[in-house]
Structure formats: structure tokens, C-alpha cells
Amino acid sequence: MRNLLVLTIILLINFSCNYPKKDSENFVLDYNSQKLQKTGEVLYSKFCIACHGSKAANDSFFVGNIKNDKYELSFLIDYINHQDSLLQHKNQLTIKIKEEYSNIDYLHRFNLTEQEVKGIVYYLKN
């Protein structure tokens, strides 16, 4: 009887320790997602919206390309921060994009971190 009582207590402690952990993990994931979403929204408004239009704009090629996963994140980070360097090194994808959009004079030269670019991408996808 005593062994059964000890086993029951151990199971209850184990169950109670694991249950809130799952809830707290979900809370942390939800919080991080909301934080990433808000960060992306702020950064997009600050750096991108003037040229690329709002997230809801139907004709925004940037938003459409992000939603369709047209570019790898590593390329987007380089393109957003060092488009001029990519052109100097004759990066074919950068040249193609430049030609596709009528060789506009504007060059992206931001200094955004990987996490900031992820935030923008996350914001545009959701």
C-alpha cells in the first residue's frame, strides 16, 4: 500500500511538472512569434513601404515574391544589405532582378541583421 502511495505521488509530481512546461513552451513560442511579427512590421514600415507598398498591395512584387518563397533568406539578407556589392560581383540573380524591374537606379544598402530580415519576411508571410 505504501509503495502504491509513493508511486501515485511520483506520478502526480511528474504530471504536474510536465503539463505547465508545455504551456510555457507554447507561451514562449507565441510571444516570440508576436515579437517577430511586430519587429518585421516596424522595420518594413521604416525601410521598405515607401518603394514596395503596403503588405496588402496587390502589385507589390517584393511582398508577392516573399509570400511565394522566391528567394532564399541568405540571398535576401545580402540583397537588402549589399545589393551594390552583389552587382559588382556579377551575381546573376541580382542582375536578373535589376533587369526585370527596368534597371532602376535605387540600390539597397541597409545594415539589417539576419534577425531583422527574418522579422520582415515573417511579417510579410503572415
mmCIF file of C-alpha atoms in Angstrom:
data_model
loop_
_atom_site.group_PDB
_atom_site.id
_atom_site.type_symbol
_atom_site.label_atom_id
_atom_site.label_comp_id
_atom_site.label_asym_id
_atom_site.label_seq_id
_atom_site.Cartn_x
_atom_site.Cartn_y
_atom_site.Cartn_z
ATOM 1 C CA MET A 1 0.000 0.000 0.000
ATOM 2 C CA ARG A 2 2.820 2.337 0.898
ATOM 3 C CA ASN A 3 4.558 1.665 -2.444
ATOM 4 C CA LEU A 4 1.341 2.472 -4.288
ATOM 5 C CA LEU A 5 1.052 5.779 -2.427
ATOM 6 C CA VAL A 6 4.665 6.713 -3.233
ATOM 7 C CA LEU A 7 4.162 5.759 -6.882
ATOM 8 C CA THR A 8 0.984 7.847 -7.074
ATOM 9 C CA ILE A 9 2.768 10.867 -5.586
ATOM 10 C CA ILE A 10 5.662 10.496 -8.012
ATOM 11 C CA LEU A 11 3.278 10.265 -10.977
ATOM 12 C CA LEU A 12 1.331 13.320 -9.820
ATOM 13 C CA ILE A 13 4.514 15.341 -9.387
ATOM 14 C CA ASN A 14 5.781 14.229 -12.785
ATOM 15 C CA PHE A 15 2.482 15.069 -14.481
ATOM 16 C CA SER A 16 2.200 18.467 -12.823
ATOM 17 C CA CYS A 17 5.784 19.372 -13.739
ATOM 18 C CA ASN A 18 5.375 18.426 -17.387
ATOM 19 C CA TYR A 19 1.975 19.971 -18.021
ATOM 20 C CA PRO A 20 2.884 23.599 -17.297
ATOM 21 C CA LYS A 21 6.137 23.165 -19.178
ATOM 22 C CA LYS A 22 4.218 22.522 -22.393
ATOM 23 C CA ASP A 23 2.015 25.536 -21.740
ATOM 24 C CA SER A 24 5.041 27.705 -21.040
ATOM 25 C CA GLU A 25 6.741 26.491 -24.235
ATOM 26 C CA ASN A 26 3.644 27.421 -26.227
ATOM 27 C CA PHE A 27 3.534 30.792 -24.489
ATOM 28 C CA VAL A 28 7.177 31.461 -25.342
ATOM 29 C CA LEU A 29 6.651 30.425 -28.982
ATOM 30 C CA ASP A 30 3.561 32.601 -29.245
ATOM 31 C CA TYR A 31 5.346 35.533 -27.611
ATOM 32 C CA ASN A 32 8.365 35.175 -29.919
ATOM 33 C CA SER A 33 6.112 34.957 -32.980
ATOM 34 C CA GLN A 34 4.277 38.114 -31.950
ATOM 35 C CA LYS A 35 7.551 39.886 -31.259
ATOM 36 C CA LEU A 36 8.980 38.841 -34.638
ATOM 37 C CA GLN A 37 5.750 39.922 -36.360
ATOM 38 C CA LYS A 38 5.834 43.362 -34.698
ATOM 39 C CA THR A 39 9.545 43.836 -35.365
ATOM 40 C CA GLY A 40 9.023 42.958 -39.024
ATOM 41 C CA GLU A 41 6.092 45.344 -39.302
ATOM 42 C CA VAL A 42 8.074 48.238 -37.816
ATOM 43 C CA LEU A 43 11.125 47.569 -39.989
ATOM 44 C CA TYR A 44 9.044 47.147 -43.161
ATOM 45 C CA SER A 45 7.296 50.454 -42.425
ATOM 46 C CA LYS A 46 10.627 52.162 -41.813
ATOM 47 C CA PHE A 47 12.704 50.798 -44.698
ATOM 48 C CA CYS A 48 10.503 49.193 -47.352
ATOM 49 C CA ILE A 49 6.985 50.543 -47.600
ATOM 50 C CA ALA A 50 7.871 53.754 -49.464
ATOM 51 C CA CYS A 51 9.094 51.814 -52.507
ATOM 52 C CA HIS A 52 7.412 48.427 -52.156
ATOM 53 C CA GLY A 53 3.964 49.475 -50.947
ATOM 54 C CA SER A 54 1.905 48.089 -48.132
ATOM 55 C CA LYS A 55 1.714 44.437 -47.241
ATOM 56 C CA ALA A 56 -1.808 44.370 -48.683
ATOM 57 C CA ALA A 57 -0.854 45.955 -52.026
ATOM 58 C CA ASN A 58 -1.687 43.551 -54.832
ATOM 59 C CA ASP A 59 1.039 44.853 -57.135
ATOM 60 C CA SER A 60 3.942 44.726 -54.674
ATOM 61 C CA PHE A 61 6.456 42.431 -56.342
ATOM 62 C CA PHE A 62 8.519 42.269 -53.155
ATOM 63 C CA VAL A 63 5.621 41.108 -50.992
ATOM 64 C CA GLY A 64 4.493 38.636 -53.661
ATOM 65 C CA ASN A 65 7.973 37.178 -54.027
ATOM 66 C CA ILE A 66 8.333 36.773 -50.267
ATOM 67 C CA LYS A 67 4.948 35.090 -49.937
ATOM 68 C CA ASN A 68 5.850 32.730 -52.782
ATOM 69 C CA ASP A 69 9.275 31.889 -51.300
ATOM 70 C CA LYS A 70 11.011 33.028 -54.483
ATOM 71 C CA TYR A 71 14.290 33.878 -52.731
ATOM 72 C CA GLU A 72 16.372 32.176 -50.060
ATOM 73 C CA LEU A 73 16.754 34.053 -46.785
ATOM 74 C CA SER A 74 20.541 34.228 -47.146
ATOM 75 C CA PHE A 75 20.146 35.907 -50.548
ATOM 76 C CA LEU A 76 17.598 38.385 -49.170
ATOM 77 C CA ILE A 77 19.967 39.340 -46.358
ATOM 78 C CA ASP A 78 22.761 40.032 -48.863
ATOM 79 C CA TYR A 79 20.447 41.754 -51.336
ATOM 80 C CA ILE A 80 18.894 44.070 -48.749
ATOM 81 C CA ASN A 81 22.226 44.996 -47.206
ATOM 82 C CA HIS A 82 24.703 44.808 -50.094
ATOM 83 C CA GLN A 83 22.926 44.987 -53.437
ATOM 84 C CA ASP A 84 25.711 47.160 -54.863
ATOM 85 C CA SER A 85 28.336 44.580 -53.927
ATOM 86 C CA LEU A 86 26.299 41.768 -55.474
ATOM 87 C CA LEU A 87 26.084 43.741 -58.708
ATOM 88 C CA GLN A 88 29.825 44.457 -58.669
ATOM 89 C CA HIS A 89 30.498 40.743 -58.273
ATOM 90 C CA LYS A 90 28.072 39.985 -61.109
ATOM 91 C CA ASN A 91 25.653 37.926 -59.038
ATOM 92 C CA GLN A 92 23.328 36.547 -61.690
ATOM 93 C CA LEU A 93 20.174 36.607 -59.581
ATOM 94 C CA THR A 94 20.784 40.244 -58.609
ATOM 95 C CA ILE A 95 21.385 41.201 -62.239
ATOM 96 C CA LYS A 96 18.207 39.379 -63.272
ATOM 97 C CA ILE A 97 16.159 41.210 -60.642
ATOM 98 C CA LYS A 98 17.655 44.547 -61.675
ATOM 99 C CA GLU A 99 16.833 43.886 -65.345
ATOM 100 C CA GLU A 100 13.354 42.574 -64.512
ATOM 101 C CA TYR A 101 12.482 45.854 -62.841
ATOM 102 C CA SER A 102 13.828 48.178 -65.552
ATOM 103 C CA ASN A 103 17.273 48.759 -64.052
ATOM 104 C CA ILE A 104 16.055 51.327 -61.554
ATOM 105 C CA ASP A 105 18.833 53.393 -60.015
ATOM 106 C CA TYR A 106 17.978 52.675 -56.403
ATOM 107 C CA LEU A 107 20.283 50.249 -54.593
ATOM 108 C CA HIS A 108 19.547 48.572 -51.293
ATOM 109 C CA ARG A 109 22.292 49.410 -48.791
ATOM 110 C CA PHE A 110 20.798 48.789 -45.376
ATOM 111 C CA ASN A 111 22.557 47.381 -42.369
ATOM 112 C CA LEU A 112 19.936 44.965 -41.070
ATOM 113 C CA THR A 113 20.782 41.918 -39.022
ATOM 114 C CA GLU A 114 19.731 38.430 -40.019
ATOM 115 C CA GLN A 115 17.069 38.517 -37.289
ATOM 116 C CA GLU A 116 15.702 41.830 -38.600
ATOM 117 C CA VAL A 117 15.419 40.484 -42.141
ATOM 118 C CA LYS A 118 13.736 37.369 -40.731
ATOM 119 C CA GLY A 119 11.285 39.680 -38.982
ATOM 120 C CA ILE A 120 10.414 41.439 -42.239
ATOM 121 C CA VAL A 121 9.991 38.116 -44.043
ATOM 122 C CA TYR A 122 7.875 36.724 -41.196
ATOM 123 C CA TYR A 123 5.695 39.842 -41.185
ATOM 124 C CA LEU A 124 5.098 39.669 -44.937
ATOM 125 C CA LYS A 125 4.259 35.952 -44.893
ATOM 126 C CA ASN A 126 1.686 36.223 -42.107
#
